[in-house]
Coordinates of N, CA and C in Angstrom, one line a residue:
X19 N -28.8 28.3 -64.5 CA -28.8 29.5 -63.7 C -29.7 30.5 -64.4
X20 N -30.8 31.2 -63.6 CA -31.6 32.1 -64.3 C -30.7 33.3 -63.9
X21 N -31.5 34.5 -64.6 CA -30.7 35.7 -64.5 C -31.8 36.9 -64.7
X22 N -31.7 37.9 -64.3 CA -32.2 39.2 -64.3 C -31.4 40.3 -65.0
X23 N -32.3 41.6 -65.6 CA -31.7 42.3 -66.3 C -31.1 43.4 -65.2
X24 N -29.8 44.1 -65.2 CA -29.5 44.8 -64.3 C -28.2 46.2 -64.9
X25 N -27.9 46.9 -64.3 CA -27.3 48.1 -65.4 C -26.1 47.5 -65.3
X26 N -25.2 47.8 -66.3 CA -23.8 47.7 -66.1 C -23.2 48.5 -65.1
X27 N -22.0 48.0 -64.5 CA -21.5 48.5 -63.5 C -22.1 48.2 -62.2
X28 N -23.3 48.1 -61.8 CA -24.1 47.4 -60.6 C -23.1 46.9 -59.8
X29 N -23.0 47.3 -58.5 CA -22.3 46.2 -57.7 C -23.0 45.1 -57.1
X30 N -23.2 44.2 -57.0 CA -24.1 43.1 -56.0 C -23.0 42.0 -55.1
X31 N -24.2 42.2 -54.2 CA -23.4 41.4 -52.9 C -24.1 40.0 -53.1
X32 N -23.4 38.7 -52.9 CA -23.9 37.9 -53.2 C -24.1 36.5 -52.0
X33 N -25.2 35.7 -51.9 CA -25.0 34.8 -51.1 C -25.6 33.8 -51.6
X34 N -25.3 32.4 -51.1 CA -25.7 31.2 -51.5 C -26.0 30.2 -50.4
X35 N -26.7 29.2 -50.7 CA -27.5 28.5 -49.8 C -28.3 27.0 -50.3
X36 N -27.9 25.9 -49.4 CA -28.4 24.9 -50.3 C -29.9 24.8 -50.8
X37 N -30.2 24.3 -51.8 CA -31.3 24.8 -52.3 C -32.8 23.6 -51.7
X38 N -33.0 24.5 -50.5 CA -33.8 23.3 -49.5 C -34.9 24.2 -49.2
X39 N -36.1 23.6 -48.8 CA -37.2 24.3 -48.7 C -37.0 25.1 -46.9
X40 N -37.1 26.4 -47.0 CA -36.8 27.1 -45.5 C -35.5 27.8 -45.1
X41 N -34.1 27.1 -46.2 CA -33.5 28.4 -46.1 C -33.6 29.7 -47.2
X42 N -32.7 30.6 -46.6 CA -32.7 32.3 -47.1 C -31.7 32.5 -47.4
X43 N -31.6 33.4 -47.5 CA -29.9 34.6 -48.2 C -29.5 34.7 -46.9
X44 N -30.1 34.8 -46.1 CA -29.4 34.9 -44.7 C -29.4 34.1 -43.2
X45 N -29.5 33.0 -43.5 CA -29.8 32.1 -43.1 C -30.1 30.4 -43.7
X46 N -29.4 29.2 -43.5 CA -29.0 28.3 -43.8 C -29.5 27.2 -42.5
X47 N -31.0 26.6 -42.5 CA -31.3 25.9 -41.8 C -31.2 23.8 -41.8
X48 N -31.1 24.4 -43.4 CA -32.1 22.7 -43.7 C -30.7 22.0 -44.7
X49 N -30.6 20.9 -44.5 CA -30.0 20.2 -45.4 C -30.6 19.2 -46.2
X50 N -30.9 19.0 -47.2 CA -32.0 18.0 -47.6 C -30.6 17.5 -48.8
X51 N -31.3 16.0 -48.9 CA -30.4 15.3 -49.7 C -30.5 15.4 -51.2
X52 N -31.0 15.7 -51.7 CA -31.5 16.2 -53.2 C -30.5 17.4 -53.8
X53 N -30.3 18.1 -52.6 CA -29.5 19.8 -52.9 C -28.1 18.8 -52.8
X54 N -27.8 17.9 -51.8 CA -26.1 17.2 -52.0 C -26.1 16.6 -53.5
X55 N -27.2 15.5 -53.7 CA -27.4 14.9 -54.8 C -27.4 15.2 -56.2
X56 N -28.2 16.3 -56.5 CA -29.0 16.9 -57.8 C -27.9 17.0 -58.3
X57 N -27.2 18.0 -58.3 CA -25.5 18.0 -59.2 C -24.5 16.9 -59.8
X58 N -24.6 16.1 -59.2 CA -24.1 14.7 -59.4 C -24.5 13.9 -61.2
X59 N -25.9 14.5 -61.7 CA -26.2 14.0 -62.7 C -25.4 14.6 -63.9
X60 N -24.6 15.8 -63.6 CA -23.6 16.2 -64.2 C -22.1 15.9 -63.5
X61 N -21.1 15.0 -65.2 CA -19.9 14.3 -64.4 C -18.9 15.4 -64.1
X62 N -18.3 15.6 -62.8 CA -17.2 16.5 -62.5 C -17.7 18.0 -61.8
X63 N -18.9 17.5 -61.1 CA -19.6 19.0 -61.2 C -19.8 18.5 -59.3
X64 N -19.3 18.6 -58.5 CA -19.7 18.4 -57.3 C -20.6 19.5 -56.1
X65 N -21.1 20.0 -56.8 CA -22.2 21.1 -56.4 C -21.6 21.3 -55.2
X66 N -22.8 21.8 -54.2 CA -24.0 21.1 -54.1 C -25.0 22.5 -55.0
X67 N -26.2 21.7 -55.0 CA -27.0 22.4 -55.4 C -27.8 23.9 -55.0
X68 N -27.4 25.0 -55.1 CA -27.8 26.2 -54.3 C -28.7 27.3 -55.0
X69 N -29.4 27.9 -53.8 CA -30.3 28.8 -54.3 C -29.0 29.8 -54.5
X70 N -28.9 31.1 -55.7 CA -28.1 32.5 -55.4 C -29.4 33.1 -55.1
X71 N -28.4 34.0 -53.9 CA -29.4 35.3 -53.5 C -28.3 36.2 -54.2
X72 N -28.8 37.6 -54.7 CA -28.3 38.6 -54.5 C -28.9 40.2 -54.4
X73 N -28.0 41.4 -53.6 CA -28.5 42.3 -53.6 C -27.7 43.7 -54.5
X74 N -27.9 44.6 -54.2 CA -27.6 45.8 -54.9 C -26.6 46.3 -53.8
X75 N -25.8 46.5 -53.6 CA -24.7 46.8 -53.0 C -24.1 48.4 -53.6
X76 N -25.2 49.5 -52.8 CA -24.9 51.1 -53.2 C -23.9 51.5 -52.2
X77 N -23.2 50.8 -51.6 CA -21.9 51.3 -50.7 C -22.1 52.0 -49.4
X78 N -21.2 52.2 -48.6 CA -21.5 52.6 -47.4 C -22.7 51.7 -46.4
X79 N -22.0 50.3 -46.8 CA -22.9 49.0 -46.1 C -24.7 49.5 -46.3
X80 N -24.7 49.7 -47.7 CA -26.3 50.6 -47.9 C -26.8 49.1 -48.7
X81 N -27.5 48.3 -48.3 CA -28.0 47.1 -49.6 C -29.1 47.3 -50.1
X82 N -29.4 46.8 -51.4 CA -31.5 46.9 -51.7 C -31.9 45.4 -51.4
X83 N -32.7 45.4 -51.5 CA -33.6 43.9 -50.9 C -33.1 42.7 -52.1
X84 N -32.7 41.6 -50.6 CA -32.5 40.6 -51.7 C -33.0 39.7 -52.9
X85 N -32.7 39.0 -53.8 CA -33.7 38.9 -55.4 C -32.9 38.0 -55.5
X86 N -33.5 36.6 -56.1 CA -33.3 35.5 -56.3 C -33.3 35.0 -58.0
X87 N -32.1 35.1 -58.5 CA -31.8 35.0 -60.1 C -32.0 33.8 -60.6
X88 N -32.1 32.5 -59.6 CA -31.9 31.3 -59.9 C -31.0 30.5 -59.0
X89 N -30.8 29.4 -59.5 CA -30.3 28.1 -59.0 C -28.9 28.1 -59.7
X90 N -28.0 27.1 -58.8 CA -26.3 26.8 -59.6 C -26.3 25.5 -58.8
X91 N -25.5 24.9 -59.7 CA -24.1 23.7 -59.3 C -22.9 24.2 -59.2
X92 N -22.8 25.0 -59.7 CA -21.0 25.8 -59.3 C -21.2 27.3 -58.2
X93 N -21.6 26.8 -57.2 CA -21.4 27.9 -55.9 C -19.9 28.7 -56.2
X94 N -19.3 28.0 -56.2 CA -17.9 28.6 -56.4 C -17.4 30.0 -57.5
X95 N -17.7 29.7 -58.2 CA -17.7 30.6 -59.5 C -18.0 32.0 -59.1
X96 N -19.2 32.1 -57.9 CA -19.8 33.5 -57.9 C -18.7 34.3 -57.1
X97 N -19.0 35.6 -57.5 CA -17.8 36.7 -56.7 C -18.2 36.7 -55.7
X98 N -17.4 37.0 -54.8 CA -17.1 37.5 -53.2 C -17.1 35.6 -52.7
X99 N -17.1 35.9 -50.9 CA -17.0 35.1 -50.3 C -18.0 34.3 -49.9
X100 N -18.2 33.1 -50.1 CA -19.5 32.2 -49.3 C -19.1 31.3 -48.1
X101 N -19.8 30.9 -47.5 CA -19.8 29.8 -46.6 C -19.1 28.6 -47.2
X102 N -18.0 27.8 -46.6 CA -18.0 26.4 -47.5 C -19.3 25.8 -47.5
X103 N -19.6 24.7 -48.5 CA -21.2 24.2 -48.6 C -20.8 22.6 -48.8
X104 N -21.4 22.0 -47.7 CA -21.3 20.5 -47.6 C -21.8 19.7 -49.0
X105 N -20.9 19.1 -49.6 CA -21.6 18.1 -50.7 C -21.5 16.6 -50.5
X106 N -21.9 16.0 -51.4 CA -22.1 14.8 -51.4 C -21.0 14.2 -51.4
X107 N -19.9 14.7 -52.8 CA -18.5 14.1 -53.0 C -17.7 14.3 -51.4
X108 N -18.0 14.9 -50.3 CA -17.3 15.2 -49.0 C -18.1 13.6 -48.1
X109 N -19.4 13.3 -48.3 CA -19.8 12.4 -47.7 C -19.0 11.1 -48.0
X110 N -18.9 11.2 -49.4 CA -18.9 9.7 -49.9 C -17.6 9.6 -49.7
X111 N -16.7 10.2 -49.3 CA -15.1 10.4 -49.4 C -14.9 10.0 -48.2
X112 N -16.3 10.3 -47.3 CA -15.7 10.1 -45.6 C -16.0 8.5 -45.4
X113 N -16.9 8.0 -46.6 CA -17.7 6.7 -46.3 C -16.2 5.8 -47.0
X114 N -15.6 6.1 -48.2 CA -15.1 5.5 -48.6 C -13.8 5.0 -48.0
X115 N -13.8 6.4 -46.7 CA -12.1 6.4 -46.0 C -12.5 5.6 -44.5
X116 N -13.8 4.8 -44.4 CA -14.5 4.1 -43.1 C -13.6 2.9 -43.0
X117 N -13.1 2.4 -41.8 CA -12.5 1.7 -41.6 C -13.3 0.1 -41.1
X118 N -14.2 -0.4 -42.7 CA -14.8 -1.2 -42.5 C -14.6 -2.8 -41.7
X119 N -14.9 -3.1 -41.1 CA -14.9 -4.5 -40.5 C -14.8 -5.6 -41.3
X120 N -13.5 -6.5 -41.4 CA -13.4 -7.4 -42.3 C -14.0 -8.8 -41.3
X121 N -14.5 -9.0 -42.3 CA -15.2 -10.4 -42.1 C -14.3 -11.6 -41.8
X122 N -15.2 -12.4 -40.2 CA -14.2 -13.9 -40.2 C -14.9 -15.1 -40.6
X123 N -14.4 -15.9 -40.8 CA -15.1 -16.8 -41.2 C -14.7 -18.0 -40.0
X124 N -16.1 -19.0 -39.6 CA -15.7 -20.0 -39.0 C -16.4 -21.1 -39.8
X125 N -15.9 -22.3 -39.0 CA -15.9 -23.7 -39.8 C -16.5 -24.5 -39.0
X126 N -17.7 -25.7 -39.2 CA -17.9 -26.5 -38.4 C -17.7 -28.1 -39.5
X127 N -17.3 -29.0 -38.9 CA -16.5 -29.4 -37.6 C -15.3 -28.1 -37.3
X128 N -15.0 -28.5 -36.3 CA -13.9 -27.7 -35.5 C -12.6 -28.0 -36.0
X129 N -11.7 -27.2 -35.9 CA -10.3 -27.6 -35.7 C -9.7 -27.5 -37.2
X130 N -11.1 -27.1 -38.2 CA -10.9 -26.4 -39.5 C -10.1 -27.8 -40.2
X131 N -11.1 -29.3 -39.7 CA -11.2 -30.5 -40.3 C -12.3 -30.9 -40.8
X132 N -12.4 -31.6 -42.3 CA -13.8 -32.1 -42.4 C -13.0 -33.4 -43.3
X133 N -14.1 -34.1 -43.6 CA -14.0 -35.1 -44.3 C -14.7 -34.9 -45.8
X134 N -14.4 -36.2 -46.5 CA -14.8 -35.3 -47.9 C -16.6 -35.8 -48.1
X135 N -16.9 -35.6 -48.7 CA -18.5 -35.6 -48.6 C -19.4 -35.4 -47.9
X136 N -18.7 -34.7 -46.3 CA -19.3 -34.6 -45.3 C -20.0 -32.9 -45.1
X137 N -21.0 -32.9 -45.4 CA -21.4 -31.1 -45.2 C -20.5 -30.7 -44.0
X138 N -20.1 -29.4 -45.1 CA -19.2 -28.3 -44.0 C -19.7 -27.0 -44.0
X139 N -20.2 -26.6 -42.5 CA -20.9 -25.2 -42.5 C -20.1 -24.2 -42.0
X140 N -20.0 -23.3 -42.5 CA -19.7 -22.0 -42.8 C -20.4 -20.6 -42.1
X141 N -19.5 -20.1 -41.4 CA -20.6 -18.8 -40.6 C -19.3 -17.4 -40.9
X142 N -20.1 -16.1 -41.3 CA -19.6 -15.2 -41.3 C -19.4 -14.7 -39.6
X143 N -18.5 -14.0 -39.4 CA -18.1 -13.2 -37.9 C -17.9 -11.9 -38.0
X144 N -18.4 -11.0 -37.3 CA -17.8 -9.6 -37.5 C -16.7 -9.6 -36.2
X145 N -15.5 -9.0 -36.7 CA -14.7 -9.0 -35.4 C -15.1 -7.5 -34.8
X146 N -14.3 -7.1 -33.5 CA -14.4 -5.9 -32.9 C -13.5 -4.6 -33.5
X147 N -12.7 -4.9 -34.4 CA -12.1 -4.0 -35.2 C -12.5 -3.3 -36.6
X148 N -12.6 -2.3 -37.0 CA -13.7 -1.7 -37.8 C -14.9 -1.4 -37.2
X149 N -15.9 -0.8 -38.9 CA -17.3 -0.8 -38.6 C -18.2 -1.8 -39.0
X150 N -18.7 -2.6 -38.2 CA -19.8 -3.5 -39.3 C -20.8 -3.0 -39.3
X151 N -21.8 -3.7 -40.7 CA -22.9 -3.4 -40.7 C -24.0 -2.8 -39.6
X152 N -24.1 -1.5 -39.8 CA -25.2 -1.1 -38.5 C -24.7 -0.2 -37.7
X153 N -23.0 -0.5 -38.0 CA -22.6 0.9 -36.6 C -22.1 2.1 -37.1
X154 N -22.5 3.1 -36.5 CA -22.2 4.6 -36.7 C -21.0 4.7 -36.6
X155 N -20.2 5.9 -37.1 CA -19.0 6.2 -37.3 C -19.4 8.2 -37.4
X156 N -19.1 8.7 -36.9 CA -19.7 10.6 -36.6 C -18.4 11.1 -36.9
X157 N -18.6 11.9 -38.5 CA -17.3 13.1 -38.7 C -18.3 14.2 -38.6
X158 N -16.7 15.1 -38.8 CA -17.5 16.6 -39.0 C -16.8 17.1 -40.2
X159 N -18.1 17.9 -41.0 CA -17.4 17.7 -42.3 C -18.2 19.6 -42.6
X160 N -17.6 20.5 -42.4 CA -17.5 21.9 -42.9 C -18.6 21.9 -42.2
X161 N -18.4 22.1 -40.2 CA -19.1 22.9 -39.2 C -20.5 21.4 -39.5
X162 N -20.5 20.5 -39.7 CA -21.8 20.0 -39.9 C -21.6 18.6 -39.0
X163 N -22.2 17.8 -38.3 CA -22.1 16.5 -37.9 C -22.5 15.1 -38.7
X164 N -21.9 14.5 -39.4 CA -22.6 14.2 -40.7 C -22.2 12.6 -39.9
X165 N -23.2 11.5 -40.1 CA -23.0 9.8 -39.2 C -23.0 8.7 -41.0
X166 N -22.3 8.4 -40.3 CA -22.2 7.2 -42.0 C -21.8 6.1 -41.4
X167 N -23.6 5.3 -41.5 CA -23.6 4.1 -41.6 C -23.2 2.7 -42.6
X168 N -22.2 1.9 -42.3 CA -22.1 0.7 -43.4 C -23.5 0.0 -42.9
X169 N -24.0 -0.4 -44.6 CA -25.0 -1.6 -44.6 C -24.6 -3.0 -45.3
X170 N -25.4 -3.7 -45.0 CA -24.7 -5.3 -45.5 C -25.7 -5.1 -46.8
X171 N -25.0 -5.1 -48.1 CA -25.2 -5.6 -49.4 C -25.6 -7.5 -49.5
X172 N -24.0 -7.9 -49.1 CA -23.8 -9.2 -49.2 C -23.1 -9.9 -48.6
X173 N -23.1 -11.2 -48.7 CA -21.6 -11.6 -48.7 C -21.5 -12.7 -49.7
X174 N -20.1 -13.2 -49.4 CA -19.7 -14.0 -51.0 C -18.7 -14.9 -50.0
X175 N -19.4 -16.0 -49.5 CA -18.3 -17.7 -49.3 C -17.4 -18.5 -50.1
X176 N -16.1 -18.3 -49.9 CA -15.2 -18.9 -50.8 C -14.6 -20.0 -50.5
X177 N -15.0 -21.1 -51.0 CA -14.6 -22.4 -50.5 C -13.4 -23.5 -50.7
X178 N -13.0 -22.5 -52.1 CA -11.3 -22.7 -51.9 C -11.1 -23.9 -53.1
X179 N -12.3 -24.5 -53.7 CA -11.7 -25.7 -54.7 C -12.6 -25.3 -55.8
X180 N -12.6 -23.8 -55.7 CA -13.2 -23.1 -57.6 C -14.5 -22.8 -57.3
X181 N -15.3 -23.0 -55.9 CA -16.6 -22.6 -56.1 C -16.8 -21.6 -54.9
X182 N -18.1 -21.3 -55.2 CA -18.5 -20.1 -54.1 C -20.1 -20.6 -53.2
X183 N -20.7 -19.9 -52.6 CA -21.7 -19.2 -52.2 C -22.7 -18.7 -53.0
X184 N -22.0 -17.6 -54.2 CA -22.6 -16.8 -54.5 C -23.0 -15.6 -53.5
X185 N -23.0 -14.3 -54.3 CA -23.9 -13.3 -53.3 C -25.7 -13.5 -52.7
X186 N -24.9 -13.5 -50.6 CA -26.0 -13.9 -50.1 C -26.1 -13.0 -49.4
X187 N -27.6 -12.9 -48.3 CA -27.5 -11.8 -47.3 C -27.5 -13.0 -45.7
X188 N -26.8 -13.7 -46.2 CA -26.9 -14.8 -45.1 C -25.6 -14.6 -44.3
X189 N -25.6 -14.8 -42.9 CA -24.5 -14.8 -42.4 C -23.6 -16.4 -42.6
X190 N -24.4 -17.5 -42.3 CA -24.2 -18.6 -42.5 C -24.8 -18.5 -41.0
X191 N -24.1 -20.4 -40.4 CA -24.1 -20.8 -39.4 C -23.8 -21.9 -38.9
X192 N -24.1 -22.7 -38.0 CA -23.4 -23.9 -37.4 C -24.3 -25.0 -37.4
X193 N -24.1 -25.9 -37.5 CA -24.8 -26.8 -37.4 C -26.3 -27.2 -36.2
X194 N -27.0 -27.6 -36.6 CA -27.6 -27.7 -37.9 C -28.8 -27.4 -38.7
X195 N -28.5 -25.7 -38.4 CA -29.2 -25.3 -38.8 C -28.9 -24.2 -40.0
X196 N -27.6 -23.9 -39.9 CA -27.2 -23.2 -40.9 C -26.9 -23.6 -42.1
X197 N -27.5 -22.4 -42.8 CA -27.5 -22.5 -44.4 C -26.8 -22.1 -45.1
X198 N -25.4 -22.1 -45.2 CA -24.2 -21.9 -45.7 C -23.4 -23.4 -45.5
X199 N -23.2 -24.2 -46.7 CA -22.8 -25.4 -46.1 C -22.0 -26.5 -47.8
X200 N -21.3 -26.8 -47.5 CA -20.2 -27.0 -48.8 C -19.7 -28.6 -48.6
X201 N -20.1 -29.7 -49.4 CA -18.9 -30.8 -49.5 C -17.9 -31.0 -50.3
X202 N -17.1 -31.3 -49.9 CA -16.1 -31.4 -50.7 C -16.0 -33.0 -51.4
X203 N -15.5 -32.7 -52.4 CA -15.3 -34.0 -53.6 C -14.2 -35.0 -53.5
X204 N -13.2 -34.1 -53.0 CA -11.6 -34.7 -53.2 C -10.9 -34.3 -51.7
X205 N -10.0 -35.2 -51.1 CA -9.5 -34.5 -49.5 C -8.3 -33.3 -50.6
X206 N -7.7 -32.8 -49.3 CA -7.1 -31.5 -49.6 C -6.6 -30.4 -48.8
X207 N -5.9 -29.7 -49.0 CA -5.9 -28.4 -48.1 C -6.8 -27.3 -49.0
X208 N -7.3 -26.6 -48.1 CA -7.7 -25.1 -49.1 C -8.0 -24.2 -48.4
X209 N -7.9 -22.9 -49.0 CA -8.1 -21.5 -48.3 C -9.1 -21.0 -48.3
X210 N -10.4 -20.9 -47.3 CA -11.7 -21.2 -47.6 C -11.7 -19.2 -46.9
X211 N -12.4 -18.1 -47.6 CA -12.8 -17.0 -46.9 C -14.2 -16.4 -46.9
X212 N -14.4 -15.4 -46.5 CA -15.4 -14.7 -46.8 C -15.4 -13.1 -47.6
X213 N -15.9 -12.3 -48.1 CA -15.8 -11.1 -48.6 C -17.3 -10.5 -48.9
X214 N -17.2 -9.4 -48.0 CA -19.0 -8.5 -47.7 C -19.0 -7.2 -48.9
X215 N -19.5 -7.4 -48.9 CA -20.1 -6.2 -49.9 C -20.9 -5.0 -49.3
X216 N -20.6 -4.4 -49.0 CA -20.5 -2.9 -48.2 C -21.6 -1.8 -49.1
X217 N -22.5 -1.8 -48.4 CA -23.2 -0.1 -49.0 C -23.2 0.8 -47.8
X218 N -23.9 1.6 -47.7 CA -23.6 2.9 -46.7 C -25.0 3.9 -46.9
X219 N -25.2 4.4 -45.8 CA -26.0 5.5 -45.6 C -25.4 6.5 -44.6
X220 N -26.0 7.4 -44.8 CA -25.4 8.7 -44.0 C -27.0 9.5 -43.2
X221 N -26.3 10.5 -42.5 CA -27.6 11.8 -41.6 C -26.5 12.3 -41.4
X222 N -27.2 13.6 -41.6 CA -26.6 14.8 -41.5 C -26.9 15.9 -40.7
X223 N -26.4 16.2 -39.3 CA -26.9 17.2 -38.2 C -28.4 16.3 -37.5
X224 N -28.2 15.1 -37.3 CA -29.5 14.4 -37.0 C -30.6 13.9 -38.0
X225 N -30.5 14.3 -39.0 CA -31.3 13.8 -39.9 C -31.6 12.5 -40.2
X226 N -32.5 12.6 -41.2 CA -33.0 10.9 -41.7 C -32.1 10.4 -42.3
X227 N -31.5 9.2 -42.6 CA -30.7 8.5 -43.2 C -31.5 8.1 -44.9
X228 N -30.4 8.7 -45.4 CA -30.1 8.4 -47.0 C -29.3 7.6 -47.2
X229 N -29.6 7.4 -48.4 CA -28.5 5.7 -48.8 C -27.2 6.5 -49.6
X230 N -26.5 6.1 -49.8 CA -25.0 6.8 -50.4 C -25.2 5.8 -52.0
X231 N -24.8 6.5 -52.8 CA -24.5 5.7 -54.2 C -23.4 4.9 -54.0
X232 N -23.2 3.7 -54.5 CA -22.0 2.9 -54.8 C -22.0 1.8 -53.8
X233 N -20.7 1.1 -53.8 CA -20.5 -0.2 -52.6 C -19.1 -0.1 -53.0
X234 N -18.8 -1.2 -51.6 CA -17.3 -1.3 -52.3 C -17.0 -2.6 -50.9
X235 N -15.8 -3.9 -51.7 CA -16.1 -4.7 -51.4 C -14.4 -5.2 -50.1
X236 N -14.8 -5.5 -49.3 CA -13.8 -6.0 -48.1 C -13.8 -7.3 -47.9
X237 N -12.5 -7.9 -48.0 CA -12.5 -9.5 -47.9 C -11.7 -9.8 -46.7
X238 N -12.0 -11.0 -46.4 CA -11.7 -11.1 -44.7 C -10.4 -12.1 -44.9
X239 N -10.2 -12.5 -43.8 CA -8.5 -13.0 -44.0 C -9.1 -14.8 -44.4
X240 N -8.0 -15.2 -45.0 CA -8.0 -16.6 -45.0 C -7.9 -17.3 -44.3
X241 N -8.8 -18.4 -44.1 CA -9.2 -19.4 -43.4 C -8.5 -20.9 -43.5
X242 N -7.4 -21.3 -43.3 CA -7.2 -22.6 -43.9 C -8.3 -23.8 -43.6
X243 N -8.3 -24.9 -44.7 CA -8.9 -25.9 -44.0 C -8.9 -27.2 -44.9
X244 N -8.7 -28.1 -43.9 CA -8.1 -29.4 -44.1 C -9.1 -30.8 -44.2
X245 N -9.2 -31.3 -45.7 CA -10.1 -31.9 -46.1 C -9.5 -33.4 -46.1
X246 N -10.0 -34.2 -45.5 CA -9.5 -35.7 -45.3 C -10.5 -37.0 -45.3
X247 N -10.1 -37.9 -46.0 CA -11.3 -39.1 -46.4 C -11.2 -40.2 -45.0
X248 N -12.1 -40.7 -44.5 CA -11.9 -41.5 -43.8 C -11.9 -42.7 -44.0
X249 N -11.5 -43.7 -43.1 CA -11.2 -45.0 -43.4 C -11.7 -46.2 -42.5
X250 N -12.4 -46.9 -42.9 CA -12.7 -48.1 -42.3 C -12.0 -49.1 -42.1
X251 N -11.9 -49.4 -40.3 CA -11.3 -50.6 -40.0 C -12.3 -51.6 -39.1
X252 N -11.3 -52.9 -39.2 CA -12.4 -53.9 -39.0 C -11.7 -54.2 -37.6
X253 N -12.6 -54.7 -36.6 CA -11.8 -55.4 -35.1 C -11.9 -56.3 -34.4

């Protein structure tokens, strides 16, 4: 925070504003993601990042022209009253509390039977409950319209006898063309699932979409499935 020399006793009126190219002391047009972000490089400090205005406050609603001392991460601290100021820790909190879409998994052959050495393919499903990848979800977060999109990171196929997939951006698919596809060694039962890996972007009052820091991961229900050797008869 810069500062200016001023007399003791001085009263000043104070205002704050994210610190975006086009707003003023009296006026708050622009949200830019840098002014949510910038504060963040300090831990526990959840800005946002703001221009201070302040003026000379000679009484009898008499002000002198407003003068800009500098920049803050702690809007809060300054005397008198401000505007609440949207941050980033309010986005991520709305993203984190998104009622993401857990993933289904289906099975080909059908009837969630295969045999053992027989390729078994695997397809991720989004159901109609939650958000998946791609769909908007619109809060309002201190007078502002803010949209926070889930994006697909990954996903992670679990096959139920110690192995995986690995992190892919594949959905899988059915035969025979899909590339998610597993034999089994030994017959068996096992609980075969899926689990996506969740990132996120957000816009704010219409804006462009920024990416949100972090992921966080949703696993879809278990899938049983029934592994069986087959057998040759003669006639």
């Amino acid at each position: 925070m810069g500062s200016k020399t001023y007399k003791p006793g001085t009263a000043y009126q104070y205002s704050t504003v994210l610190r975006c190219a086009g707003n003023g002391p009296e006026h708050q047009e622009f949200i830019c993601p840098n002014a949510l972000s910038y504060c963040q490089k300090v831990e526990h400090v959840p800005g946002p990042w703001v221009f201070i205005y302040r003026r000379v406050d000679t009484g009898d609603n008499v002000y002198g022209p407003w003068e800009s001392p500098g920049t803050t991460c702690y809007p809060d601290v300054l005397p008198g009253k401000h505007k609440p100021q949207l941050t980033l820790a309010m986005i991520e909190h709305a993203w984190s509390v998104t009622p993401f879409a857990r993933p289904q998994l289906s099975i080909q052959p059908v009837n969630n039977r295969t045999l053992v050495t027989l390729p078994t393919y695997f397809q991720a499903n989004w159901p109609v409950a939650g958000y998946a990848p791609g769909e908007v979800r619109t809060v309002t977060l201190v007078g502002h319209a803010v949209r926070i999109k889930p994006t697909l990171k990954s996903n992670t196929f679990v096959f139920g006898d110690g192995s995986t997939s690995g992190a892919t951006r594949s959905m899988g698919g059915t035969y025979p063309s899909g590339d998610i596809t597993h034999a089994y060694d030994a017959p068996g039962s096992f609980s075969t699932s899926v689990r996506t890996t969740y990132g996120g972007q957000y816009s704010v009052d219409g804006g462009a979409w920024t990416d949100l820091p972090g992921t966080t991961v949703v696993a879809g229900p278990a899938e049983p499935l029934r592994v069986l050797t087959s057998t040759t008869r003669l006639y």
